[in-house]
């Protein structure tokens, strides 16, 4: 079930222009994936349907793409959770003063991820300590979790 | 320094045709990265120069691409080390009876990876236990290690 994100702002669309070039999620990268992460309550979500060329072995999505999605959803989720923690309203913001990068990413491929269906990524905050943010993630296809991920993201200094 | 790989066969070019579609390294994927992993002694190497569109924040390579390279170099290295372990000569082979997939991938981004230079990936075998293969990896730019990775790869059943 696709959660309705129509009236929400994606966290990546609130990154300052000079930090919005990421191939995975930057609004200013004409070639990229443009992943959009939304904060809903205490959770983040993102949706993505891979093109058929992103194949691993026949029928399955290529792990590098899955890692890419989790990386960008992870840094986006980290920024969203920092905003929530600091009472920065995403609904009111044009840009946010928070941008995170990946220090460490761990990905467990639990089962093959089928090609040809929309993937749902979710993120939950584990903890924030200063500029370090840990987020736990899942990636599901047809309601079945195929991949789990954990990220340690670092908030860039202003 | 780029190690001379001219007279070597890439492990990915020895995958059976029906398992050679991977976006990251499959010879049969017309759109992919075509990463090539070579076994040299007890080590594997691969080289890749990212196009400028694979940007993270300005000047740096996008983490998702780095994860993708480590994923394919990891499974390729795992297959190469299994072949070495089982005395399967890559020089003599047209295809190999070994294909590995990723169970788990851990990536540590030690410092930003500069865009515009050739990246050198290396892999070393940690251990083989049955169908499980652990490989440690580094990714360097201009001789400086920017990213480290470890993979648990699983050998597919015949």
GROMACS .gro file of C-alpha atoms in nm:
model
  316
    1UNK     CA    1   0.000   0.000   0.000
    2UNK     CA    2   0.144   0.331  -0.112
    3UNK     CA    3   0.110   0.592   0.165
    4UNK     CA    4  -0.031   0.918   0.031
    5UNK     CA    5   0.255   1.169   0.011
    6UNK     CA    6   0.086   1.413  -0.227
    7UNK     CA    7   0.058   1.704   0.013
    8UNK     CA    8   0.397   1.654   0.176
    9UNK     CA    9   0.732   1.811   0.094
   10UNK     CA   10   1.017   1.573   0.021
   11UNK     CA   11   1.315   1.633   0.246
   12UNK     CA   12   1.550   1.631  -0.055
   13UNK     CA   13   1.357   1.917  -0.216
   14UNK     CA   14   1.440   2.127   0.091
   15UNK     CA   15   1.817   2.084   0.061
   16UNK     CA   16   1.992   2.411  -0.019
   17UNK     CA   17   2.054   2.446  -0.395
   18UNK     CA   18   2.432   2.418  -0.359
   19UNK     CA   19   2.390   2.074  -0.195
   20UNK     CA   20   2.116   1.938  -0.422
   21UNK     CA   21   2.321   1.769  -0.697
   22UNK     CA   22   2.325   1.414  -0.560
   23UNK     CA   23   2.276   1.153  -0.834
   24UNK     CA   24   2.048   0.955  -0.607
   25UNK     CA   25   1.821   1.224  -0.474
   26UNK     CA   26   1.924   1.576  -0.577
   27UNK     CA   27   1.658   1.791  -0.742
   28UNK     CA   28   1.933   1.963  -0.943
   29UNK     CA   29   2.080   1.648  -1.100
   30UNK     CA   30   1.913   1.605  -1.442
   31UNK     CA   31   2.028   1.243  -1.477
   32UNK     CA   32   1.968   1.103  -1.133
   33UNK     CA   33   1.709   0.893  -0.952
   34UNK     CA   34   1.539   1.183  -0.770
   35UNK     CA   35   1.447   0.972  -0.471
   36UNK     CA   36   1.202   1.155  -0.245
   37UNK     CA   37   1.192   1.090   0.128
   38UNK     CA   38   0.887   1.198   0.330
   39UNK     CA   39   0.853   1.230   0.706
   40UNK     CA   40   0.525   1.093   0.833
   41UNK     CA   41   0.493   1.088   1.212
   42UNK     CA   42   0.796   0.910   1.351
   43UNK     CA   43   0.879   0.735   1.026
   44UNK     CA   44   1.014   0.817   0.682
   45UNK     CA   45   0.900   0.666   0.355
   46UNK     CA   46   1.012   0.673  -0.006
   47UNK     CA   47   0.894   0.494  -0.319
   48UNK     CA   48   1.087   0.389  -0.626
   49UNK     CA   49   1.022   0.163  -0.923
   50UNK     CA   50   1.350   0.054  -1.085
   51UNK     CA   51   1.378   0.042  -1.462
   52UNK     CA   52   1.429  -0.305  -1.605
   53UNK     CA   53   1.794  -0.237  -1.689
   54UNK     CA   54   1.877  -0.238  -1.316
   55UNK     CA   55   1.891  -0.613  -1.311
   56UNK     CA   56   2.111  -0.840  -1.103
   57UNK     CA   57   2.040  -1.199  -1.192
   58UNK     CA   58   1.725  -1.237  -1.403
   59UNK     CA   59   1.410  -1.122  -1.222
   60UNK     CA   60   1.590  -0.941  -0.941
   61UNK     CA   61   1.692  -0.582  -0.878
   62UNK     CA   62   2.063  -0.509  -0.884
   63UNK     CA   63   2.208  -0.473  -0.534
   64UNK     CA   64   2.398  -0.157  -0.620
   65UNK     CA   65   2.073   0.022  -0.694
   66UNK     CA   66   1.920  -0.101  -0.369
   67UNK     CA   67   2.228   0.023  -0.182
   68UNK     CA   68   2.195   0.357  -0.362
   69UNK     CA   69   1.830   0.394  -0.259
   70UNK     CA   70   1.908   0.307   0.103
   71UNK     CA   71   2.199   0.550   0.106
   72UNK     CA   72   1.988   0.845  -0.009
   73UNK     CA   73   1.684   0.746   0.196
   74UNK     CA   74   1.918   0.715   0.492
   75UNK     CA   75   2.072   1.060   0.465
   76UNK     CA   76   1.731   1.209   0.387
   77UNK     CA   77   1.576   1.036   0.686
   78UNK     CA   78   1.860   1.156   0.908
   79UNK     CA   79   1.799   1.516   0.800
   80UNK     CA   80   1.424   1.475   0.854
   81UNK     CA   81   1.472   1.336   1.204
   82UNK     CA   82   1.712   1.617   1.296
   83UNK     CA   83   1.452   1.869   1.179
   84UNK     CA   84   1.184   1.697   1.385
   85UNK     CA   85   1.416   1.690   1.685
   86UNK     CA   86   1.486   2.061   1.649
   87UNK     CA   87   1.122   2.155   1.580
   88UNK     CA   88   1.195   2.274   1.226
   89UNK     CA   89   0.868   2.249   1.035
   90UNK     CA   90   0.911   2.090   0.694
   91UNK     CA   91   0.568   2.212   0.589
   92UNK     CA   92   0.669   2.574   0.642
   93UNK     CA   93   1.028   2.554   0.518
   94UNK     CA   94   1.160   2.649   0.174
   95UNK     CA   95   1.502   2.510   0.261
   96UNK     CA   96   1.636   2.345   0.575
   97UNK     CA   97   1.967   2.413   0.749
   98UNK     CA   98   2.038   2.040   0.776
   99UNK     CA   99   2.228   1.822   0.527
  100UNK     CA  100   2.371   1.485   0.618
  101UNK     CA  101   2.626   1.259   0.448
  102UNK     CA  102   2.695   0.891   0.495
  103UNK     CA  103   2.972   0.775   0.726
  104UNK     CA  104   2.876   0.409   0.730
  105UNK     CA  105   2.614   0.195   0.559
  106UNK     CA  106   2.528  -0.168   0.631
  107UNK     CA  107   2.295  -0.355   0.403
  108UNK     CA  108   2.151  -0.703   0.446
  109UNK     CA  109   1.994  -0.861   0.142
  110UNK     CA  110   1.737  -1.093   0.301
  111UNK     CA  111   1.586  -1.220  -0.022
  112UNK     CA  112   1.591  -1.127  -0.391
  113UNK     CA  113   1.407  -0.800  -0.466
  114UNK     CA  114   1.173  -0.853  -0.761
  115UNK     CA  115   1.205  -0.628  -1.065
  116UNK     CA  116   0.896  -0.458  -1.207
  117UNK     CA  117   0.723  -0.354  -0.886
  118UNK     CA  118   0.728  -0.037  -0.680
  119UNK     CA  119   0.964  -0.058  -0.384
  120UNK     CA  120   0.879   0.096  -0.048
  121UNK     CA  121   1.159   0.225   0.174
  122UNK     CA  122   1.100   0.306   0.540
  123UNK     CA  123   1.326   0.466   0.798
  124UNK     CA  124   1.318   0.487   1.176
  125UNK     CA  125   1.543   0.693   1.399
  126UNK     CA  126   1.764   0.491   1.629
  127UNK     CA  127   1.952   0.779   1.791
  128UNK     CA  128   2.104   1.123   1.753
  129UNK     CA  129   2.429   1.213   1.929
  130UNK     CA  130   2.558   1.556   1.833
  131UNK     CA  131   2.622   1.548   1.457
  132UNK     CA  132   2.583   1.168   1.436
  133UNK     CA  133   2.248   1.019   1.339
  134UNK     CA  134   2.170   0.645   1.321
  135UNK     CA  135   1.873   0.533   1.115
  136UNK     CA  136   1.732   0.182   1.061
  137UNK     CA  137   1.569   0.109   0.727
  138UNK     CA  138   1.370  -0.150   0.540
  139UNK     CA  139   1.304  -0.196   0.170
  140UNK     CA  140   0.995  -0.392   0.074
  141UNK     CA  141   0.838  -0.520  -0.248
  142UNK     CA  142   0.472  -0.617  -0.248
  143UNK     CA  143   0.469  -0.579   0.130
  144UNK     CA  144   0.758  -0.822   0.183
  145UNK     CA  145   1.081  -0.690   0.332
  146UNK     CA  146   1.364  -0.788   0.098
  147UNK     CA  147   1.645  -0.569   0.231
  148UNK     CA  148   1.731  -0.407   0.562
  149UNK     CA  149   1.980  -0.128   0.614
  150UNK     CA  150   2.137   0.081   0.883
  151UNK     CA  151   2.314   0.408   0.831
  152UNK     CA  152   2.535   0.630   1.037
  153UNK     CA  153   2.488   0.975   0.887
  154UNK     CA  154   2.688   1.284   0.977
  155UNK     CA  155   2.534   1.628   0.976
  156UNK     CA  156   2.746   1.871   0.778
  157UNK     CA  157   2.860   2.179   0.963
  158UNK     CA  158   2.680   2.496   0.858
  159UNK     CA  159   4.951   0.336  -1.015
  160UNK     CA  160   4.730   0.127  -1.241
  161UNK     CA  161   4.831  -0.241  -1.225
  162UNK     CA  162   4.863  -0.391  -1.573
  163UNK     CA  163   4.558  -0.611  -1.634
  164UNK     CA  164   4.586  -0.626  -2.013
  165UNK     CA  165   4.663  -0.997  -2.040
  166UNK     CA  166   4.423  -1.107  -1.769
  167UNK     CA  167   4.063  -1.226  -1.793
  168UNK     CA  168   3.808  -1.037  -1.586
  169UNK     CA  169   3.616  -1.267  -1.355
  170UNK     CA  170   3.285  -1.113  -1.467
  171UNK     CA  171   3.358  -1.205  -1.829
  172UNK     CA  172   3.371  -1.568  -1.720
  173UNK     CA  173   3.022  -1.571  -1.567
  174UNK     CA  174   2.784  -1.798  -1.759
  175UNK     CA  175   2.577  -1.600  -2.013
  176UNK     CA  176   2.252  -1.654  -1.825
  177UNK     CA  177   2.402  -1.486  -1.517
  178UNK     CA  178   2.584  -1.201  -1.691
  179UNK     CA  179   2.315  -0.929  -1.693
  180UNK     CA  180   2.414  -0.742  -1.379
  181UNK     CA  181   2.392  -0.364  -1.421
  182UNK     CA  182   2.714  -0.319  -1.232
  183UNK     CA  183   2.934  -0.578  -1.396
  184UNK     CA  184   2.751  -0.799  -1.646
  185UNK     CA  185   2.899  -0.825  -1.994
  186UNK     CA  186   2.545  -0.870  -2.132
  187UNK     CA  187   2.396  -0.551  -1.987
  188UNK     CA  188   2.423  -0.282  -2.256
  189UNK     CA  189   2.355   0.001  -2.009
  190UNK     CA  190   2.564  -0.098  -1.712
  191UNK     CA  191   2.898  -0.010  -1.558
  192UNK     CA  192   3.083  -0.322  -1.681
  193UNK     CA  193   3.313  -0.330  -1.380
  194UNK     CA  194   3.596  -0.577  -1.435
  195UNK     CA  195   3.760  -0.757  -1.144
  196UNK     CA  196   4.100  -0.922  -1.191
  197UNK     CA  197   4.271  -1.175  -0.968
  198UNK     CA  198   4.640  -1.101  -0.921
  199UNK     CA  199   4.813  -1.328  -0.675
  200UNK     CA  200   4.618  -1.320  -0.352
  201UNK     CA  201   4.442  -0.996  -0.432
  202UNK     CA  202   4.175  -0.866  -0.666
  203UNK     CA  203   4.174  -0.529  -0.839
  204UNK     CA  204   3.930  -0.326  -1.046
  205UNK     CA  205   3.944   0.023  -1.194
  206UNK     CA  206   3.663   0.265  -1.263
  207UNK     CA  207   3.639   0.634  -1.351
  208UNK     CA  208   3.294   0.771  -1.267
  209UNK     CA  209   3.125   1.012  -1.506
  210UNK     CA  210   3.072   1.360  -1.367
  211UNK     CA  211   2.698   1.308  -1.327
  212UNK     CA  212   2.767   1.066  -1.040
  213UNK     CA  213   2.809   1.349  -0.796
  214UNK     CA  214   2.720   1.361  -0.428
  215UNK     CA  215   2.802   1.702  -0.293
  216UNK     CA  216   3.013   1.910  -0.534
  217UNK     CA  217   3.353   1.753  -0.605
  218UNK     CA  218   3.272   1.414  -0.457
  219UNK     CA  219   3.153   1.083  -0.598
  220UNK     CA  220   2.801   0.978  -0.504
  221UNK     CA  221   2.799   0.713  -0.231
  222UNK     CA  222   2.548   0.495  -0.414
  223UNK     CA  223   2.791   0.449  -0.701
  224UNK     CA  224   3.072   0.364  -0.461
  225UNK     CA  225   2.847   0.108  -0.293
  226UNK     CA  226   2.760  -0.033  -0.635
  227UNK     CA  227   3.126  -0.072  -0.729
  228UNK     CA  228   3.208  -0.241  -0.399
  229UNK     CA  229   2.910  -0.472  -0.435
  230UNK     CA  230   3.016  -0.597  -0.779
  231UNK     CA  231   3.385  -0.605  -0.696
  232UNK     CA  232   3.291  -0.799  -0.382
  233UNK     CA  233   3.091  -1.071  -0.556
  234UNK     CA  234   3.348  -1.086  -0.835
  235UNK     CA  235   3.631  -1.118  -0.583
  236UNK     CA  236   3.441  -1.388  -0.395
  237UNK     CA  237   3.403  -1.590  -0.716
  238UNK     CA  238   3.771  -1.538  -0.800
  239UNK     CA  239   3.884  -1.655  -0.455
  240UNK     CA  240   3.661  -1.963  -0.475
  241UNK     CA  241   3.817  -2.047  -0.812
  242UNK     CA  242   4.165  -2.004  -0.667
  243UNK     CA  243   4.070  -2.218  -0.369
  244UNK     CA  244   3.942  -2.493  -0.598
  245UNK     CA  245   4.234  -2.468  -0.842
  246UNK     CA  246   4.012  -2.351  -1.128
  247UNK     CA  247   4.241  -2.167  -1.370
  248UNK     CA  248   4.091  -1.839  -1.489
  249UNK     CA  249   4.347  -1.819  -1.768
  250UNK     CA  250   4.224  -2.146  -1.917
  251UNK     CA  251   3.850  -2.104  -1.851
  252UNK     CA  252   3.585  -1.981  -2.094
  253UNK     CA  253   3.325  -1.978  -1.817
  254UNK     CA  254   3.348  -2.065  -1.449
  255UNK     CA  255   3.105  -2.272  -1.243
  256UNK     CA  256   3.102  -2.013  -0.968
  257UNK     CA  257   2.865  -1.717  -0.929
  258UNK     CA  258   2.816  -1.534  -0.601
  259UNK     CA  259   2.551  -1.292  -0.478
  260UNK     CA  260   2.559  -1.047  -0.191
  261UNK     CA  261   2.412  -1.141   0.146
  262UNK     CA  262   2.554  -0.846   0.338
  263UNK     CA  263   2.757  -0.539   0.254
  264UNK     CA  264   2.914  -0.293   0.496
  265UNK     CA  265   3.067   0.028   0.367
  266UNK     CA  266   3.263   0.290   0.557
  267UNK     CA  267   3.312   0.623   0.389
  268UNK     CA  268   3.639   0.739   0.541
  269UNK     CA  269   3.670   1.059   0.342
  270UNK     CA  270   3.509   1.216   0.034
  271UNK     CA  271   3.601   1.037  -0.291
  272UNK     CA  272   3.710   1.295  -0.549
  273UNK     CA  273   3.531   1.305  -0.885
  274UNK     CA  274   3.734   1.307  -1.205
  275UNK     CA  275   4.001   1.052  -1.120
  276UNK     CA  276   4.031   0.679  -1.173
  277UNK     CA  277   3.933   0.478  -0.867
  278UNK     CA  278   4.119   0.163  -0.767
  279UNK     CA  279   3.932  -0.114  -0.588
  280UNK     CA  280   4.114  -0.395  -0.412
  281UNK     CA  281   3.986  -0.711  -0.247
  282UNK     CA  282   4.135  -0.961  -0.007
  283UNK     CA  283   3.987  -1.290   0.104
  284UNK     CA  284   3.902  -1.309   0.472
  285UNK     CA  285   3.752  -1.658   0.475
  286UNK     CA  286   3.551  -1.923   0.295
  287UNK     CA  287   3.309  -2.147   0.484
  288UNK     CA  288   3.105  -2.370   0.257
  289UNK     CA  289   2.903  -2.139   0.030
  290UNK     CA  290   2.985  -1.828   0.235
  291UNK     CA  291   3.274  -1.605   0.133
  292UNK     CA  292   3.391  -1.295   0.323
  293UNK     CA  293   3.598  -1.037   0.137
  294UNK     CA  294   3.756  -0.714   0.264
  295UNK     CA  295   3.787  -0.427   0.020
  296UNK     CA  296   3.932  -0.082  -0.023
  297UNK     CA  297   3.857   0.191  -0.273
  298UNK     CA  298   4.130   0.446  -0.335
  299UNK     CA  299   4.166   0.767  -0.536
  300UNK     CA  300   4.513   0.895  -0.617
  301UNK     CA  301   4.656   0.630  -0.384
  302UNK     CA  302   4.449   0.743  -0.085
  303UNK     CA  303   4.193   0.502   0.058
  304UNK     CA  304   3.858   0.683   0.069
  305UNK     CA  305   3.622   0.392   0.133
  306UNK     CA  306   3.650   0.049   0.291
  307UNK     CA  307   3.403  -0.233   0.248
  308UNK     CA  308   3.334  -0.584   0.363
  309UNK     CA  309   3.104  -0.829   0.191
  310UNK     CA  310   2.951  -1.159   0.280
  311UNK     CA  311   2.887  -1.325  -0.054
  312UNK     CA  312   2.696  -1.648  -0.108
  313UNK     CA  313   2.787  -1.889  -0.382
  314UNK     CA  314   2.481  -1.985  -0.588
  315UNK     CA  315   2.405  -2.353  -0.609
  316UNK     CA  316   2.484  -2.505  -0.947
   0.00000   0.00000   0.00000
